[in-house]
Short mmCIF file of the N, C-alpha and C atoms (twelve columns), coordinates in Angstrom:
data_MODEL
# 
_entry.id   MODEL 
# 
loop_
_atom_site.group_PDB 
_atom_site.id 
_atom_site.type_symbol 
_atom_site.label_atom_id 
_atom_site.label_alt_id 
_atom_site.label_comp_id 
_atom_site.label_asym_id 
_atom_site.label_seq_id 
_atom_site.Cartn_x 
_atom_site.Cartn_y 
_atom_site.Cartn_z 
_atom_site.pdbx_PDB_model_num 
ATOM 1   N N  . MET A 1  0.858   -1.153  0.000  1 
ATOM 2   C CA . MET A 1  0.000   0.000   0.000  1 
ATOM 3   C C  . MET A 1  0.903   1.213   0.000  1 
ATOM 4   N N  . ARG A 2  0.617   2.176   -0.831 1 
ATOM 5   C CA . ARG A 2  1.406   3.398   -0.905 1 
ATOM 6   C C  . ARG A 2  0.699   4.489   -0.114 1 
ATOM 7   N N  . ASP A 3  1.439   5.172   0.742  1 
ATOM 8   C CA . ASP A 3  0.923   6.289   1.533  1 
ATOM 9   C C  . ASP A 3  1.843   7.469   1.253  1 
ATOM 10  N N  . GLY A 4  1.487   8.277   0.272  1 
ATOM 11  C CA . GLY A 4  2.375   9.352   -0.157 1 
ATOM 12  C C  . GLY A 4  3.612   8.742   -0.793 1 
ATOM 13  N N  . TYR A 5  4.774   9.070   -0.275 1 
ATOM 14  C CA . TYR A 5  6.003   8.500   -0.799 1 
ATOM 15  C C  . TYR A 5  6.402   7.219   -0.078 1 
ATOM 16  N N  . ASP A 6  5.713   6.912   1.011  1 
ATOM 17  C CA . ASP A 6  6.011   5.702   1.771  1 
ATOM 18  C C  . ASP A 6  5.266   4.511   1.189  1 
ATOM 19  N N  . VAL A 7  5.921   3.389   1.169  1 
ATOM 20  C CA . VAL A 7  5.284   2.152   0.730  1 
ATOM 21  C C  . VAL A 7  5.273   1.201   1.918  1 
ATOM 22  N N  . LEU A 8  4.079   0.733   2.275  1 
ATOM 23  C CA . LEU A 8  3.932   -0.179  3.401  1 
ATOM 24  C C  . LEU A 8  3.586   -1.556  2.881  1 
ATOM 25  N N  . SER A 9  4.183   -2.558  3.480  1 
ATOM 26  C CA . SER A 9  3.922   -3.933  3.077  1 
ATOM 27  C C  . SER A 9  3.913   -4.799  4.326  1 
ATOM 28  N N  . GLU A 10 2.950   -5.677  4.417  1 
ATOM 29  C CA . GLU A 10 2.860   -6.590  5.556  1 
ATOM 30  C C  . GLU A 10 2.443   -7.960  5.062  1 
ATOM 31  N N  . THR A 11 2.726   -8.961  5.856  1 
ATOM 32  C CA . THR A 11 2.351   -10.331 5.540  1 
ATOM 33  C C  . THR A 11 1.619   -10.923 6.730  1 
ATOM 34  N N  . VAL A 12 0.506   -11.566 6.454  1 
ATOM 35  C CA . VAL A 12 -0.245  -12.283 7.484  1 
ATOM 36  C C  . VAL A 12 -0.617  -13.639 6.907  1 
ATOM 37  N N  . PRO A 13 -0.890  -14.615 7.759  1 
ATOM 38  C CA . PRO A 13 -1.278  -15.931 7.251  1 
ATOM 39  C C  . PRO A 13 -2.569  -15.848 6.428  1 
ATOM 40  N N  . TYR A 14 -2.639  -16.657 5.381  1 
ATOM 41  C CA . TYR A 14 -3.835  -16.692 4.546  1 
ATOM 42  C C  . TYR A 14 -4.994  -17.300 5.319  1 
ATOM 43  N N  . ASP A 15 -6.164  -16.770 5.070  1 
ATOM 44  C CA . ASP A 15 -7.384  -17.299 5.673  1 
ATOM 45  C C  . ASP A 15 -8.511  -17.037 4.684  1 
ATOM 46  N N  . THR A 16 -9.467  -17.924 4.599  1 
ATOM 47  C CA . THR A 16 -10.600 -17.717 3.702  1 
ATOM 48  C C  . THR A 16 -11.584 -16.693 4.270  1 
ATOM 49  N N  . ASP A 17 -11.412 -16.329 5.539  1 
ATOM 50  C CA . ASP A 17 -12.263 -15.334 6.181  1 
ATOM 51  C C  . ASP A 17 -11.600 -13.960 6.048  1 
ATOM 52  N N  . THR A 18 -12.158 -13.140 5.167  1 
ATOM 53  C CA . THR A 18 -11.592 -11.811 4.923  1 
ATOM 54  C C  . THR A 18 -11.502 -10.992 6.211  1 
ATOM 55  N N  . GLY A 19 -12.482 -11.117 7.075  1 
ATOM 56  C CA . GLY A 19 -12.473 -10.369 8.336  1 
ATOM 57  C C  . GLY A 19 -11.280 -10.710 9.200  1 
ATOM 58  N N  . ARG A 20 -10.939 -11.992 9.271  1 
ATOM 59  C CA . ARG A 20 -9.770  -12.397 10.075 1 
ATOM 60  C C  . ARG A 20 -8.489  -11.825 9.489  1 
ATOM 61  N N  . VAL A 21 -8.384  -11.847 8.162  1 
ATOM 62  C CA . VAL A 21 -7.189  -11.288 7.512  1 
ATOM 63  C C  . VAL A 21 -7.096  -9.794  7.819  1 
ATOM 64  N N  . LEU A 22 -8.203  -9.101  7.700  1 
ATOM 65  C CA . LEU A 22 -8.197  -7.658  7.959  1 
ATOM 66  C C  . LEU A 22 -7.883  -7.343  9.418  1 
ATOM 67  N N  . ARG A 23 -8.410  -8.138  10.338 1 
ATOM 68  C CA . ARG A 23 -8.088  -7.924  11.759 1 
ATOM 69  C C  . ARG A 23 -6.598  -8.139  12.010 1 
ATOM 70  N N  . ALA A 24 -6.013  -9.145  11.363 1 
ATOM 71  C CA . ALA A 24 -4.572  -9.387  11.516 1 
ATOM 72  C C  . ALA A 24 -3.776  -8.226  10.937 1 
ATOM 73  N N  . LEU A 25 -4.194  -7.727  9.790  1 
ATOM 74  C CA . LEU A 25 -3.493  -6.590  9.183  1 
ATOM 75  C C  . LEU A 25 -3.643  -5.321  10.021 1 
ATOM 76  N N  . ALA A 26 -4.772  -5.184  10.704 1 
ATOM 77  C CA . ALA A 26 -4.992  -4.001  11.545 1 
ATOM 78  C C  . ALA A 26 -4.019  -3.961  12.716 1 
ATOM 79  N N  . LEU A 27 -3.441  -5.100  13.069 1 
ATOM 80  C CA . LEU A 27 -2.466  -5.150  14.164 1 
ATOM 81  C C  . LEU A 27 -1.049  -4.843  13.694 1 
ATOM 82  N N  . THR A 28 -0.881  -4.593  12.406 1 
ATOM 83  C CA . THR A 28 0.417   -4.251  11.829 1 
ATOM 84  C C  . THR A 28 0.451   -2.743  11.580 1 
ATOM 85  N N  . PRO A 29 1.559   -2.215  11.096 1 
ATOM 86  C CA . PRO A 29 1.592   -0.780  10.766 1 
ATOM 87  C C  . PRO A 29 0.505   -0.342  9.778  1 
ATOM 88  N N  . LEU A 30 -0.021  -1.272  8.978  1 
ATOM 89  C CA . LEU A 30 -1.117  -0.897  8.081  1 
ATOM 90  C C  . LEU A 30 -2.337  -0.438  8.878  1 
ATOM 91  N N  . GLY A 31 -2.482  -0.931  10.084 1 
ATOM 92  C CA . GLY A 31 -3.599  -0.536  10.923 1 
ATOM 93  C C  . GLY A 31 -3.552  0.911   11.370 1 
ATOM 94  N N  . THR A 32 -2.418  1.563   11.207 1 
ATOM 95  C CA . THR A 32 -2.293  2.975   11.592 1 
ATOM 96  C C  . THR A 32 -2.683  3.919   10.461 1 
ATOM 97  N N  . LEU A 33 -2.985  3.359   9.297  1 
ATOM 98  C CA . LEU A 33 -3.392  4.197   8.173  1 
ATOM 99  C C  . LEU A 33 -4.750  4.829   8.459  1 
ATOM 100 N N  . PRO A 34 -5.002  5.997   7.881  1 
ATOM 101 C CA . PRO A 34 -6.331  6.600   8.039  1 
ATOM 102 C C  . PRO A 34 -7.411  5.643   7.523  1 
ATOM 103 N N  . GLU A 35 -8.589  5.720   8.103  1 
ATOM 104 C CA . GLU A 35 -9.687  4.810   7.758  1 
ATOM 105 C C  . GLU A 35 -9.973  4.793   6.260  1 
ATOM 106 N N  . ALA A 36 -9.945  5.945   5.625  1 
ATOM 107 C CA . ALA A 36 -10.219 6.005   4.185  1 
ATOM 108 C C  . ALA A 36 -9.176  5.226   3.389  1 
ATOM 109 N N  . VAL A 37 -7.944  5.253   3.838  1 
ATOM 110 C CA . VAL A 37 -6.877  4.515   3.154  1 
ATOM 111 C C  . VAL A 37 -7.006  3.027   3.456  1 
ATOM 112 N N  . PHE A 38 -7.328  2.672   4.693  1 
ATOM 113 C CA . PHE A 38 -7.480  1.257   5.047  1 
ATOM 114 C C  . PHE A 38 -8.648  0.636   4.278  1 
ATOM 115 N N  . GLU A 39 -9.599  1.445   3.856  1 
ATOM 116 C CA . GLU A 39 -10.698 0.947   3.020  1 
ATOM 117 C C  . GLU A 39 -10.146 0.364   1.717  1 
ATOM 118 N N  . ALA A 40 -9.105  0.984   1.178  1 
ATOM 119 C CA . ALA A 40 -8.463  0.452   -0.033 1 
ATOM 120 C C  . ALA A 40 -7.818  -0.899  0.271  1 
ATOM 121 N N  . VAL A 41 -7.250  -1.050  1.455  1 
ATOM 122 C CA . VAL A 41 -6.675  -2.330  1.872  1 
ATOM 123 C C  . VAL A 41 -7.783  -3.384  1.913  1 
ATOM 124 N N  . ARG A 42 -8.940  -3.024  2.461  1 
ATOM 125 C CA . ARG A 42 -10.085 -3.950  2.507  1 
ATOM 126 C C  . ARG A 42 -10.450 -4.435  1.101  1 
ATOM 127 N N  . ASP A 43 -10.491 -3.500  0.166  1 
ATOM 128 C CA . ASP A 43 -10.849 -3.857  -1.209 1 
ATOM 129 C C  . ASP A 43 -9.846  -4.837  -1.809 1 
ATOM 130 N N  . VAL A 44 -8.561  -4.569  -1.585 1 
ATOM 131 C CA . VAL A 44 -7.512  -5.438  -2.138 1 
ATOM 132 C C  . VAL A 44 -7.576  -6.820  -1.497 1 
ATOM 133 N N  . VAL A 45 -7.695  -6.870  -0.177 1 
ATOM 134 C CA . VAL A 45 -7.758  -8.154  0.525  1 
ATOM 135 C C  . VAL A 45 -8.980  -8.946  0.063  1 
ATOM 136 N N  . GLY A 46 -10.117 -8.285  -0.037 1 
ATOM 137 C CA . GLY A 46 -11.325 -8.965  -0.502 1 
ATOM 138 C C  . GLY A 46 -11.142 -9.563  -1.882 1 
ATOM 139 N N  . GLY A 47 -10.496 -8.838  -2.771 1 
ATOM 140 C CA . GLY A 47 -10.237 -9.340  -4.118 1 
ATOM 141 C C  . GLY A 47 -9.295  -10.528 -4.126 1 
ATOM 142 N N  . VAL A 48 -8.259  -10.460 -3.311 1 
ATOM 143 C CA . VAL A 48 -7.288  -11.564 -3.249 1 
ATOM 144 C C  . VAL A 48 -7.955  -12.832 -2.709 1 
ATOM 145 N N  . VAL A 49 -8.719  -12.698 -1.623 1 
ATOM 146 C CA . VAL A 49 -9.388  -13.865 -1.037 1 
ATOM 147 C C  . VAL A 49 -10.404 -14.431 -2.017 1 
ATOM 148 N N  . GLU A 50 -11.119 -13.567 -2.701 1 
ATOM 149 C CA . GLU A 50 -12.116 -14.030 -3.687 1 
ATOM 150 C C  . GLU A 50 -11.453 -14.790 -4.834 1 
ATOM 151 N N  . ARG A 51 -10.375 -14.242 -5.366 1 
ATOM 152 C CA . ARG A 51 -9.675  -14.917 -6.465 1 
ATOM 153 C C  . ARG A 51 -9.073  -16.255 -6.009 1 
ATOM 154 N N  . ALA A 52 -8.533  -16.290 -4.798 1 
ATOM 155 C CA . ALA A 52 -7.947  -17.522 -4.285 1 
ATOM 156 C C  . ALA A 52 -9.016  -18.595 -4.102 1 
ATOM 157 N N  . GLY A 53 -10.216 -18.188 -3.699 1 
ATOM 158 C CA . GLY A 53 -11.304 -19.137 -3.500 1 
ATOM 159 C C  . GLY A 53 -11.876 -19.670 -4.802 1 
ATOM 160 N N  . ALA A 54 -11.656 -18.944 -5.884 1 
ATOM 161 C CA . ALA A 54 -12.187 -19.334 -7.188 1 
ATOM 162 C C  . ALA A 54 -11.335 -20.412 -7.856 1 
ATOM 163 N N  . ARG A 55 -10.196 -20.709 -7.285 1 
ATOM 164 C CA . ARG A 55 -9.286  -21.689 -7.911 1 
ATOM 165 C C  . ARG A 55 -9.731  -23.089 -7.666 1 
# 
């Protein structure tokens, strides 16, 4: 995730439950992002979990 000139990256264990993944990410530095920016993280995580489940 890009925040201005800073690029943030985190890794959490995969889970088919998007909520669990997002809660885990919220405990990382990504959780300090403004709510509007974290909404973009939600969208990306939801897409990744959806695509992984389609395989």
